[in-house]
PDB file of C-alpha atoms in Angstrom:
ATOM      1  CA  MET A   1     -16.701 -18.328  68.797  1.00 43.00           C
ATOM      2  CA  ALA A   2     -16.269 -14.889  70.299  1.00 44.00           C
ATOM      3  CA  LEU A   3     -15.890 -14.585  74.078  1.00 41.00           C
ATOM      4  CA  PRO A   4     -18.681 -12.711  75.850  1.00 44.00           C
ATOM      5  CA  ASP A   5     -18.047  -9.091  76.618  1.00 45.00           C
ATOM      6  CA  THR A   6     -17.287  -8.865  80.368  1.00 39.00           C
ATOM      7  CA  ARG A   7     -16.862  -5.116  80.505  1.00 42.00           C
ATOM      8  CA  PRO A   8     -19.243  -3.260  82.810  1.00 44.00           C
ATOM      9  CA  ALA A   9     -22.379  -1.976  81.198  1.00 44.00           C
ATOM     10  CA  ASP A  10     -21.194   1.638  81.594  1.00 48.00           C
ATOM     11  CA  GLY A  11     -18.097   0.823  79.598  1.00 45.00           C
ATOM     12  CA  GLY A  12     -15.737   1.661  82.519  1.00 46.00           C
ATOM     13  CA  ALA A  13     -12.646  -0.198  83.441  1.00 45.00           C
ATOM     14  CA  GLY A  14     -14.385  -2.236  86.186  1.00 50.00           C
ATOM     15  CA  SER A  15     -15.298  -1.684  89.875  1.00 51.00           C
ATOM     16  CA  PRO A  16     -12.872   0.503  91.824  1.00 54.00           C
ATOM     17  CA  PRO A  17     -10.614  -1.416  94.198  1.00 57.00           C
ATOM     18  CA  ALA A  18     -11.808  -1.686  97.824  1.00 55.00           C
ATOM     19  CA  PRO A  19     -10.204   0.933 100.041  1.00 56.00           C
ATOM     20  CA  PRO A  20      -7.523  -0.415 102.353  1.00 58.00           C
ATOM     21  CA  ARG A  21      -8.716  -1.264 105.886  1.00 56.00           C
ATOM     22  CA  SER A  22      -7.813   1.475 108.293  1.00 57.00           C
ATOM     23  CA  ARG A  23      -6.136   0.506 111.549  1.00 58.00           C
ATOM     24  CA  PRO A  24      -8.003   1.249 114.788  1.00 58.00           C
ATOM     25  CA  SER A  25      -7.162   4.669 116.059  1.00 66.00           C
ATOM     26  CA  TRP A  26      -5.351   5.134 119.364  1.00 66.00           C
ATOM     27  CA  ALA A  27      -8.592   6.478 120.827  1.00 62.00           C
ATOM     28  CA  VAL A  28     -10.410   3.250 119.928  1.00 58.00           C
ATOM     29  CA  LEU A  29      -7.577   1.118 121.322  1.00 58.00           C
ATOM     30  CA  ALA A  30      -7.558   3.128 124.521  1.00 58.00           C
ATOM     31  CA  MET A  31     -11.311   2.670 124.867  1.00 60.00           C
ATOM     32  CA  MET A  32     -10.981  -1.094 124.350  1.00 57.00           C
ATOM     33  CA  ILE A  33      -8.270  -1.282 127.007  1.00 56.00           C
ATOM     34  CA  LEU A  34     -10.434   0.667 129.447  1.00 52.00           C
ATOM     35  CA  VAL A  35     -13.388  -1.658 128.832  1.00 49.00           C
ATOM     36  CA  ILE A  36     -11.186  -4.700 129.470  1.00 48.00           C
ATOM     37  CA  LEU A  37      -9.825  -3.157 132.658  1.00 45.00           C
ATOM     38  CA  PHE A  38     -13.312  -2.319 133.908  1.00 48.00           C
ATOM     39  CA  VAL A  39     -14.216  -5.991 133.489  1.00 44.00           C
ATOM     40  CA  LEU A  40     -11.009  -7.670 134.661  1.00 42.00           C
ATOM     41  CA  VAL A  41     -10.011  -5.510 137.634  1.00 41.00           C
ATOM     42  CA  PRO A  42     -13.284  -6.054 139.548  1.00 44.00           C
ATOM     43  CA  PHE A  43     -13.079  -9.759 138.684  1.00 37.00           C
ATOM     44  CA  PHE A  44      -9.566 -10.134 140.059  1.00 40.00           C
ATOM     45  CA  PHE A  45     -10.527  -8.117 143.149  1.00 40.00           C
ATOM     46  CA  TRP A  46     -13.596 -10.316 143.669  1.00 39.00           C
ATOM     47  CA  HIS A  47     -11.585 -13.476 143.088  1.00 42.00           C
ATOM     48  CA  GLY A  48      -8.905 -12.318 145.488  1.00 47.00           C
ATOM     49  CA  THR A  49     -11.344 -11.487 148.295  1.00 47.00           C
ATOM     50  CA  TRP A  50     -14.017 -14.139 147.741  1.00 50.00           C
ATOM     51  CA  PHE A  51     -13.972 -16.385 150.798  1.00 48.00           C
ATOM     52  CA  GLY A  52     -14.992 -19.400 148.714  1.00 58.00           C
ATOM     53  CA  ARG A  53     -11.733 -19.392 146.751  1.00 72.00           C
ATOM     54  CA  PRO A  54      -9.714 -22.409 147.943  1.00 80.00           C
ATOM     55  CA  LEU A  55      -6.523 -21.468 149.748  1.00 83.00           C
ATOM     56  CA  SER A  56      -3.343 -23.478 149.754  1.00 82.00           C
ATOM     57  CA  GLU A  57      -1.770 -24.590 153.027  1.00 88.00           C
ATOM     58  CA  ASP A  58       0.894 -21.950 152.505  1.00 86.00           C
ATOM     59  CA  GLU A  59      -1.704 -19.198 152.005  1.00 90.00           C
ATOM     60  CA  ILE A  60      -3.615 -20.186 155.133  1.00 89.00           C
ATOM     61  CA  GLY A  61      -0.420 -20.088 157.163  1.00 89.00           C
ATOM     62  CA  ARG A  62       0.596 -16.685 155.798  1.00 90.00           C
ATOM     63  CA  TYR A  63      -2.859 -15.157 156.210  1.00 90.00           C
ATOM     64  CA  LEU A  64      -3.119 -16.296 159.827  1.00 90.00           C
ATOM     65  CA  ALA A  65       0.381 -15.107 160.692  1.00 87.00           C
ATOM     66  CA  ASP A  66      -0.083 -11.684 159.066  1.00 83.00           C
ATOM     67  CA  ALA A  67      -3.288 -10.282 160.530  1.00 72.00           C
ATOM     68  CA  THR A  68      -2.547  -6.813 159.132  1.00 81.00           C
ATOM     69  CA  HIS A  69      -4.800  -7.761 156.201  1.00 87.00           C
ATOM     70  CA  PRO A  70      -8.049  -8.625 158.018  1.00 90.00           C
ATOM     71  CA  ARG A  71      -9.990  -9.851 154.978  1.00 90.00           C
ATOM     72  CA  LYS A  72      -7.282 -12.351 154.132  1.00 91.00           C
ATOM     73  CA  THR A  73      -7.249 -13.558 157.722  1.00 93.00           C
ATOM     74  CA  GLN A  74     -11.047 -13.875 157.648  1.00 93.00           C
ATOM     75  CA  HIS A  75     -10.736 -15.835 154.402  1.00 92.00           C
ATOM     76  CA  ALA A  76      -8.360 -18.271 156.096  1.00 93.00           C
ATOM     77  CA  LEU A  77     -10.626 -18.575 159.141  1.00 94.00           C
ATOM     78  CA  THR A  78     -13.639 -19.293 156.939  1.00 93.00           C
ATOM     79  CA  GLN A  79     -11.857 -22.148 155.228  1.00 94.00           C
ATOM     80  CA  ILE A  80     -10.569 -23.547 158.508  1.00 95.00           C
ATOM     81  CA  GLY A  81     -14.144 -23.604 159.809  1.00 94.00           C
ATOM     82  CA  GLU A  82     -15.341 -25.379 156.667  1.00 94.00           C
ATOM     83  CA  ARG A  83     -12.560 -27.960 156.926  1.00 93.00           C
ATOM     84  CA  ILE A  84     -13.425 -28.629 160.572  1.00 96.00           C
ATOM     85  CA  LEU A  85     -17.027 -29.318 159.552  1.00 94.00           C
ATOM     86  CA  ARG A  86     -15.799 -31.706 156.844  1.00 94.00           C
ATOM     87  CA  GLY A  87     -13.852 -33.623 159.489  1.00 95.00           C
ATOM     88  CA  ASP A  88     -10.407 -32.837 158.073  1.00 94.00           C
ATOM     89  CA  PRO A  89      -7.938 -33.793 160.852  1.00 94.00           C
ATOM     90  CA  ALA A  90      -5.075 -31.897 159.186  1.00 93.00           C
ATOM     91  CA  VAL A  91      -6.740 -28.598 160.061  1.00 95.00           C
ATOM     92  CA  ARG A  92      -5.725 -29.015 163.714  1.00 96.00           C
ATOM     93  CA  ARG A  93      -2.291 -27.691 162.857  1.00 96.00           C
ATOM     94  CA  TRP A  94      -3.870 -24.230 162.672  1.00 96.00           C
ATOM     95  CA  TYR A  95      -5.638 -24.389 166.045  1.00 97.00           C
ATOM     96  CA  PRO A  96      -2.930 -22.480 167.985  1.00 97.00           C
ATOM     97  CA  ALA A  97      -3.065 -19.658 165.414  1.00 96.00           C
ATOM     98  CA  VAL A  98      -6.867 -19.507 165.677  1.00 97.00           C
ATOM     99  CA  GLN A  99      -6.642 -19.300 169.469  1.00 97.00           C
ATOM    100  CA  ALA A 100      -4.042 -16.534 169.225  1.00 96.00           C
ATOM    101  CA  LEU A 101      -6.546 -14.393 167.300  1.00 96.00           C
ATOM    102  CA  ALA A 102      -8.733 -14.308 170.419  1.00 97.00           C
ATOM    103  CA  ASP A 103      -6.386 -11.539 171.601  1.00 96.00           C
ATOM    104  CA  HIS A 104      -6.158  -9.621 168.317  1.00 95.00           C
ATOM    105  CA  GLN A 105      -6.796  -5.878 168.452  1.00 94.00           C
ATOM    106  CA  LEU A 106      -9.551  -6.043 165.796  1.00 95.00           C
ATOM    107  CA  PRO A 107     -12.899  -7.206 167.218  1.00 96.00           C
ATOM    108  CA  GLU A 108     -14.001  -8.611 163.850  1.00 94.00           C
ATOM    109  CA  LEU A 109     -11.099 -11.072 163.911  1.00 96.00           C
ATOM    110  CA  ARG A 110     -11.710 -12.000 167.551  1.00 97.00           C
ATOM    111  CA  GLY A 111     -15.377 -12.580 166.791  1.00 97.00           C
ATOM    112  CA  MET A 112     -14.650 -14.739 163.764  1.00 96.00           C
ATOM    113  CA  ALA A 113     -12.094 -16.758 165.720  1.00 98.00           C
ATOM    114  CA  ALA A 114     -14.811 -17.417 168.314  1.00 98.00           C
ATOM    115  CA  TRP A 115     -17.099 -18.688 165.556  1.00 97.00           C
ATOM    116  CA  VAL A 116     -14.415 -21.029 164.193  1.00 97.00           C
ATOM    117  CA  MET A 117     -13.674 -22.442 167.640  1.00 98.00           C
ATOM    118  CA  GLY A 118     -17.330 -23.387 167.964  1.00 97.00           C
ATOM    119  CA  GLN A 119     -17.019 -25.716 164.978  1.00 97.00           C
ATOM    120  CA  ASP A 120     -14.906 -28.222 166.943  1.00 97.00           C
ATOM    121  CA  ASN A 121     -16.698 -28.930 170.191  1.00 97.00           C
ATOM    122  CA  GLN A 122     -14.184 -31.658 171.038  1.00 96.00           C
ATOM    123  CA  SER A 123     -11.259 -29.269 171.531  1.00 97.00           C
ATOM    124  CA  PRO A 124     -10.633 -28.511 175.234  1.00 98.00           C
ATOM    125  CA  ASP A 125      -8.308 -25.643 174.285  1.00 98.00           C
ATOM    126  CA  PHE A 126     -11.038 -24.021 172.205  1.00 98.00           C
ATOM    127  CA  HIS A 127     -13.487 -24.504 175.075  1.00 98.00           C
ATOM    128  CA  THR A 128     -11.186 -22.780 177.561  1.00 98.00           C
ATOM    129  CA  THR A 129     -10.491 -19.885 175.185  1.00 98.00           C
ATOM    130  CA  LEU A 130     -14.192 -19.325 174.490  1.00 99.00           C
ATOM    131  CA  ILE A 131     -14.992 -19.073 178.195  1.00 99.00           C
ATOM    132  CA  ARG A 132     -12.319 -16.400 178.521  1.00 98.00           C
ATOM    133  CA  MET A 133     -13.795 -14.525 175.544  1.00 99.00           C
ATOM    134  CA  LEU A 134     -17.079 -14.026 177.401  1.00 99.00           C
ATOM    135  CA  ALA A 135     -15.298 -11.137 179.137  1.00 98.00           C
ATOM    136  CA  ASP A 136     -14.308  -9.422 175.860  1.00 98.00           C
ATOM    137  CA  LEU A 137     -15.031  -5.695 175.676  1.00 96.00           C
ATOM    138  CA  ASP A 138     -16.805  -6.035 172.316  1.00 97.00           C
ATOM    139  CA  PRO A 139     -20.421  -7.302 172.480  1.00 97.00           C
ATOM    140  CA  MET A 140     -20.234  -9.117 169.135  1.00 97.00           C
ATOM    141  CA  VAL A 141     -17.207 -11.095 170.321  1.00 98.00           C
ATOM    142  CA  ARG A 142     -18.971 -12.031 173.562  1.00 98.00           C
ATOM    143  CA  ARG A 143     -22.060 -13.113 171.643  1.00 98.00           C
ATOM    144  CA  ASN A 144     -20.123 -15.278 169.211  1.00 98.00           C
ATOM    145  CA  ALA A 145     -18.326 -16.880 172.150  1.00 98.00           C
ATOM    146  CA  ALA A 146     -21.642 -17.544 173.922  1.00 98.00           C
ATOM    147  CA  LEU A 147     -23.151 -19.136 170.808  1.00 98.00           C
ATOM    148  CA  SER A 148     -20.073 -21.300 170.253  1.00 98.00           C
ATOM    149  CA  LEU A 149     -20.084 -22.483 173.873  1.00 98.00           C
ATOM    150  CA  VAL A 150     -23.577 -23.894 173.373  1.00 98.00           C
ATOM    151  CA  ARG A 151     -22.018 -26.355 170.916  1.00 97.00           C
ATOM    152  CA  PHE A 152     -19.907 -27.564 173.841  1.00 98.00           C
ATOM    153  CA  ALA A 153     -23.135 -28.036 175.850  1.00 97.00           C
ATOM    154  CA  ASP A 154     -21.866 -25.193 178.033  1.00 98.00           C
ATOM    155  CA  ALA A 155     -24.405 -22.626 179.239  1.00 98.00           C
ATOM    156  CA  ALA A 156     -21.775 -20.230 180.625  1.00 98.00           C
ATOM    157  CA  GLY A 157     -22.737 -17.663 177.975  1.00 98.00           C
ATOM    158  CA  ARG A 158     -26.476 -17.791 178.727  1.00 98.00           C
ATOM    159  CA  PRO A 159     -26.620 -14.225 180.152  1.00 98.00           C
ATOM    160  CA  GLU A 160     -25.107 -12.957 176.898  1.00 98.00           C
ATOM    161  CA  LEU A 161     -27.714 -14.893 174.911  1.00 98.00           C
ATOM    162  CA  ILE A 162     -30.440 -13.060 176.833  1.00 98.00           C
ATOM    163  CA  HIS A 163     -28.781  -9.727 176.030  1.00 98.00           C
ATOM    164  CA  MET A 164     -29.100 -10.658 172.348  1.00 98.00           C
ATOM    165  CA  LEU A 165     -32.881 -10.564 172.781  1.00 98.00           C
ATOM    166  CA  ARG A 166     -32.943  -7.153 174.450  1.00 98.00           C
ATOM    167  CA  PRO A 167     -32.389  -3.583 173.215  1.00 98.00           C
ATOM    168  CA  TYR A 168     -28.828  -2.306 173.530  1.00 98.00           C
ATOM    169  CA  GLN A 169     -27.952   1.133 174.902  1.00 97.00           C
ATOM    170  CA  LEU A 170     -24.916   3.070 173.731  1.00 97.00           C
ATOM    171  CA  ALA A 171     -23.218   5.641 175.924  1.00 97.00           C
ATOM    172  CA  ALA A 172     -21.398   8.808 174.926  1.00 97.00           C
ATOM    173  CA  PRO A 173     -17.645   8.181 174.603  1.00 95.00           C
ATOM    174  CA  GLY A 174     -16.917  11.735 175.778  1.00 94.00           C
ATOM    175  CA  THR A 175     -18.480  15.003 176.914  1.00 95.00           C
ATOM    176  CA  GLY A 176     -19.836  17.406 174.289  1.00 96.00           C
ATOM    177  CA  ARG A 177     -22.778  18.282 172.036  1.00 97.00           C
ATOM    178  CA  LEU A 178     -24.677  15.382 170.497  1.00 98.00           C
ATOM    179  CA  GLN A 179     -24.877  15.441 166.687  1.00 97.00           C
ATOM    180  CA  PRO A 180     -27.067  12.539 165.473  1.00 97.00           C
ATOM    181  CA  ARG A 181     -26.318  11.125 162.033  1.00 97.00           C
ATOM    182  CA  LEU A 182     -29.280   8.762 161.608  1.00 97.00           C
ATOM    183  CA  LYS A 183     -33.027   8.844 162.097  1.00 96.00           C
ATOM    184  CA  LEU A 184     -35.277   6.477 164.003  1.00 97.00           C
ATOM    185  CA  ASN A 185     -35.836   3.016 162.466  1.00 96.00           C
ATOM    186  CA  ASP A 186     -32.665   3.194 160.381  1.00 98.00           C
ATOM    187  CA  VAL A 187     -30.979  -0.203 160.078  1.00 97.00           C
ATOM    188  CA  VAL A 188     -27.376  -0.265 161.277  1.00 98.00           C
ATOM    189  CA  ASN A 189     -24.456  -2.675 161.075  1.00 97.00           C
ATOM    190  CA  PRO A 190     -21.269  -2.976 163.106  1.00 95.00           C
ATOM    191  CA  GLY A 191     -19.221   0.119 162.336  1.00 95.00           C
ATOM    192  CA  THR A 192     -22.137   2.306 161.201  1.00 98.00           C
ATOM    193  CA  LEU A 193     -21.625   5.941 162.240  1.00 98.00           C
ATOM    194  CA  LEU A 194     -24.520   6.785 164.552  1.00 98.00           C
ATOM    195  CA  ALA A 195     -23.551  10.180 165.936  1.00 98.00           C
ATOM    196  CA  ARG A 196     -20.751  12.565 166.739  1.00 97.00           C
ATOM    197  CA  ILE A 197     -19.973  14.251 170.039  1.00 97.00           C
ATOM    198  CA  ALA A 198     -18.539  17.722 169.348  1.00 95.00           C
ATOM    199  CA  ARG A 199     -16.283  19.392 171.892  1.00 90.00           C
ATOM    200  CA  ALA A 200     -14.763  22.848 172.039  1.00 82.00           C
ATOM    201  CA  GLY A 201     -11.654  23.229 169.932  1.00 80.00           C
ATOM    202  CA  ASN A 202     -12.993  21.150 167.017  1.00 83.00           C
ATOM    203  CA  GLU A 203     -12.425  17.866 168.867  1.00 89.00           C
ATOM    204  CA  VAL A 204     -14.991  15.247 167.821  1.00 94.00           C
ATOM    205  CA  PHE A 205     -15.845  11.800 169.191  1.00 94.00           C
ATOM    206  CA  GLU A 206     -17.465   9.333 166.798  1.00 96.00           C
ATOM    207  CA  VAL A 207     -20.195   6.990 168.012  1.00 97.00           C
ATOM    208  CA  ARG A 208     -20.257   3.826 165.902  1.00 97.00           C
ATOM    209  CA  SER A 209     -22.513   0.830 166.286  1.00 97.00           C
ATOM    210  CA  PRO A 210     -20.875  -2.271 167.754  1.00 96.00           C
ATOM    211  CA  LEU A 211     -23.857  -4.405 166.717  1.00 96.00           C
ATOM    212  CA  PRO A 212     -26.361  -4.934 163.918  1.00 97.00           C
ATOM    213  CA  GLY A 213     -29.837  -3.679 164.690  1.00 98.00           C
ATOM    214  CA  THR A 214     -32.318  -0.845 164.247  1.00 98.00           C
ATOM    215  CA  LEU A 215     -32.146   2.627 165.781  1.00 98.00           C
ATOM    216  CA  GLU A 216     -35.033   2.430 168.238  1.00 97.00           C
ATOM    217  CA  ALA A 217     -34.689   5.661 170.229  1.00 98.00           C
ATOM    218  CA  TRP A 218     -32.522   8.679 170.887  1.00 98.00           C
ATOM    219  CA  LEU A 219     -32.067   9.124 174.636  1.00 98.00           C
ATOM    220  CA  ALA A 220     -30.658  12.648 174.288  1.00 97.00           C
ATOM    221  CA  ALA A 221     -31.722  15.527 172.040  1.00 97.00           C
ATOM    222  CA  GLU A 222     -29.786  16.929 169.105  1.00 96.00           C
ATOM    223  CA  ASN A 223     -27.155  19.466 170.235  1.00 95.00           C
ATOM    224  CA  GLU A 224     -27.753  18.522 173.869  1.00 97.00           C
ATOM    225  CA  GLU A 225     -24.651  18.647 176.052  1.00 97.00           C
ATOM    226  CA  VAL A 226     -24.039  15.034 177.091  1.00 97.00           C
ATOM    227  CA  GLN A 227     -21.572  13.636 179.595  1.00 97.00           C
ATOM    228  CA  ALA A 228     -19.111  10.813 179.033  1.00 96.00           C
ATOM    229  CA  GLY A 229     -20.845   7.535 179.877  1.00 97.00           C
ATOM    230  CA  GLN A 230     -24.351   8.977 179.513  1.00 98.00           C
ATOM    231  CA  PRO A 231     -26.748   6.751 177.485  1.00 98.00           C
ATOM    232  CA  ILE A 232     -27.547   8.530 174.226  1.00 98.00           C
ATOM    233  CA  LEU A 233     -29.375   5.981 172.057  1.00 98.00           C
ATOM    234  CA  ARG A 234     -30.983   2.549 172.026  1.00 98.00           C
ATOM    235  CA  LEU A 235     -30.734  -0.147 169.357  1.00 98.00           C
ATOM    236  CA  ALA A 236     -33.344  -2.843 168.798  1.00 98.00           C
ATOM    237  CA  PRO A 237     -31.721  -6.227 168.077  1.00 98.00           C
ATOM    238  CA  ALA A 238     -31.362  -7.449 164.508  1.00 98.00           C
ATOM    239  CA  PRO A 239     -33.573 -10.402 163.485  1.00 98.00           C
ATOM    240  CA  GLU A 240     -30.571 -12.659 162.862  1.00 97.00           C
ATOM    241  CA  GLN A 241     -29.232 -11.997 166.375  1.00 98.00           C
ATOM    242  CA  VAL A 242     -32.613 -12.863 167.869  1.00 98.00           C
ATOM    243  CA  TRP A 243     -32.854 -15.985 165.722  1.00 98.00           C
ATOM    244  CA  GLU A 244     -29.464 -17.314 166.830  1.00 98.00           C
ATOM    245  CA  ALA A 245     -30.148 -16.534 170.496  1.00 98.00           C
ATOM    246  CA  LEU A 246     -33.504 -18.327 170.413  1.00 98.00           C
ATOM    247  CA  ARG A 247     -31.956 -21.401 168.829  1.00 98.00           C
ATOM    248  CA  ALA A 248     -29.224 -21.464 171.471  1.00 98.00           C
ATOM    249  CA  LEU A 249     -31.693 -20.988 174.331  1.00 98.00           C
ATOM    250  CA  HIS A 250     -33.679 -23.906 172.944  1.00 98.00           C
ATOM    251  CA  LEU A 251     -30.760 -25.987 174.254  1.00 97.00           C
ATOM    252  CA  VAL A 252     -29.648 -24.109 177.375  1.00 98.00           C
ATOM    253  CA  GLY A 253     -32.496 -21.762 178.327  1.00 98.00           C
ATOM    254  CA  GLU A 254     -33.910 -21.784 181.859  1.00 97.00           C
ATOM    255  CA  GLU A 255     -37.148 -20.759 183.535  1.00 97.00           C
ATOM    256  CA  GLU A 256     -36.068 -17.153 184.154  1.00 97.00           C
ATOM    257  CA  ASP A 257     -35.444 -16.755 180.408  1.00 98.00           C
ATOM    258  CA  LEU A 258     -39.065 -17.406 179.450  1.00 98.00           C
ATOM    259  CA  ALA A 259     -40.210 -13.776 179.640  1.00 97.00           C
ATOM    260  CA  ASP A 260     -37.535 -12.664 177.158  1.00 98.00           C
ATOM    261  CA  VAL A 261     -38.162 -15.637 174.882  1.00 98.00           C
ATOM    262  CA  GLU A 262     -41.957 -15.436 174.855  1.00 97.00           C
ATOM    263  CA  ARG A 263     -41.938 -11.752 173.977  1.00 96.00           C
ATOM    264  CA  TYR A 264     -40.886 -12.885 170.506  1.00 97.00           C
ATOM    265  CA  SER A 265     -43.648 -15.471 170.239  1.00 94.00           C
ATOM    266  CA  ARG A 266     -45.938 -12.483 169.716  1.00 92.00           C
ATOM    267  CA  THR A 267     -45.747  -9.946 166.899  1.00 88.00           C
ATOM    268  CA  VAL A 268     -42.682  -7.750 167.300  1.00 91.00           C
ATOM    269  CA  SER A 269     -41.998  -4.915 164.875  1.00 88.00           C
ATOM    270  CA  GLY A 270     -39.340  -5.797 162.320  1.00 89.00           C
ATOM    271  CA  MET A 271     -39.272  -9.502 163.163  1.00 95.00           C
ATOM    272  CA  PRO A 272     -40.222 -12.122 160.540  1.00 95.00           C
ATOM    273  CA  GLU A 273     -42.691 -14.923 161.237  1.00 95.00           C
ATOM    274  CA  ARG A 274     -39.945 -17.508 161.651  1.00 96.00           C
ATOM    275  CA  ILE A 275     -38.815 -15.629 164.784  1.00 97.00           C
ATOM    276  CA  GLN A 276     -42.274 -16.099 166.339  1.00 97.00           C
ATOM    277  CA  GLN A 277     -42.232 -19.782 165.467  1.00 97.00           C
ATOM    278  CA  GLN A 278     -38.759 -20.334 166.907  1.00 98.00           C
ATOM    279  CA  ALA A 279     -39.670 -18.424 170.077  1.00 98.00           C
ATOM    280  CA  ALA A 280     -42.672 -20.698 170.596  1.00 97.00           C
ATOM    281  CA  ARG A 281     -40.524 -23.808 170.075  1.00 98.00           C
ATOM    282  CA  THR A 282     -37.842 -22.515 172.450  1.00 98.00           C
ATOM    283  CA  ALA A 283     -40.363 -21.682 175.185  1.00 98.00           C
ATOM    284  CA  ALA A 284     -41.976 -25.103 174.824  1.00 97.00           C
ATOM    285  CA  ARG A 285     -38.592 -26.810 175.059  1.00 97.00           C
ATOM    286  CA  ILE A 286     -37.632 -24.880 178.211  1.00 98.00           C
ATOM    287  CA  ARG A 287     -40.932 -25.851 179.851  1.00 96.00           C
ATOM    288  CA  SER A 288     -40.396 -29.451 178.826  1.00 95.00           C
ATOM    289  CA  ARG A 289     -37.019 -29.481 180.563  1.00 93.00           C
ATOM    290  CA  LEU A 290     -38.561 -27.993 183.697  1.00 90.00           C
ATOM    291  CA  LYS A 291     -41.152 -30.771 183.813  1.00 87.00           C
ATOM    292  CA  SER A 292     -38.519 -33.465 183.377  1.00 83.00           C
ATOM    293  CA  VAL A 293     -36.487 -32.009 186.266  1.00 77.00           C
ATOM    294  CA  ASN A 294     -39.513 -31.760 188.552  1.00 68.00           C
TER     295      ASN A 294
END
């Protein structure tokens, strides 16, 4: 029996062999490497700066001792605060380092140290340090200290809590022509550039916000010659600052605070409804305390 003819119908010698696979060109490889880098580099940066990443004891010690890298120090402080809240007694070994940051040159580290010290309201050393921090030159540091003192049932920071409910005026750091950088109702954060003060000879003073809030008013006109120490703008408080102050005054507020508190029980521009509700609760609690005393 003859075998079937397996030659192609066109009588050729069969299908041509598949061409060899070409290797990726250097351009393709370079593009792949760039794609990988664009994915991995941000990830490693995020992982390295994410405050939720657990730190070893050695890392916490190094980050607290070397405050030249503020974000690393803040990372360590965040985890110390979390460990205090979990009731970890071993965290007390870092208390002296936390207290030392109360005198650091960077206000953001002083302010965060004040927050951490408020997490352990049984530490007399923390209590003493927080009282001293009420005299800090930076308003955010003073406010964090005042809020933390409330956890110690200490109303020493009550005047600062009231300031958190009021507009904040900024003064010119030097004499010169005012050059505003923002417009009314712009939201600002600590460090936001608000204006420049231009002097003769190309010397310029920068005016940066020490607080979060909203630009409520310019108190001097553009290009007006202002004097050092002259008020030049006013910031309305940020909702979160008002919220924290109202919660603290719920515990330590007094009769003379009612006018500031009750202003927020009515509609205030830029304030959410929860602010009104908390203001009403705080005012009611202050009045309740007054009745119990009388």
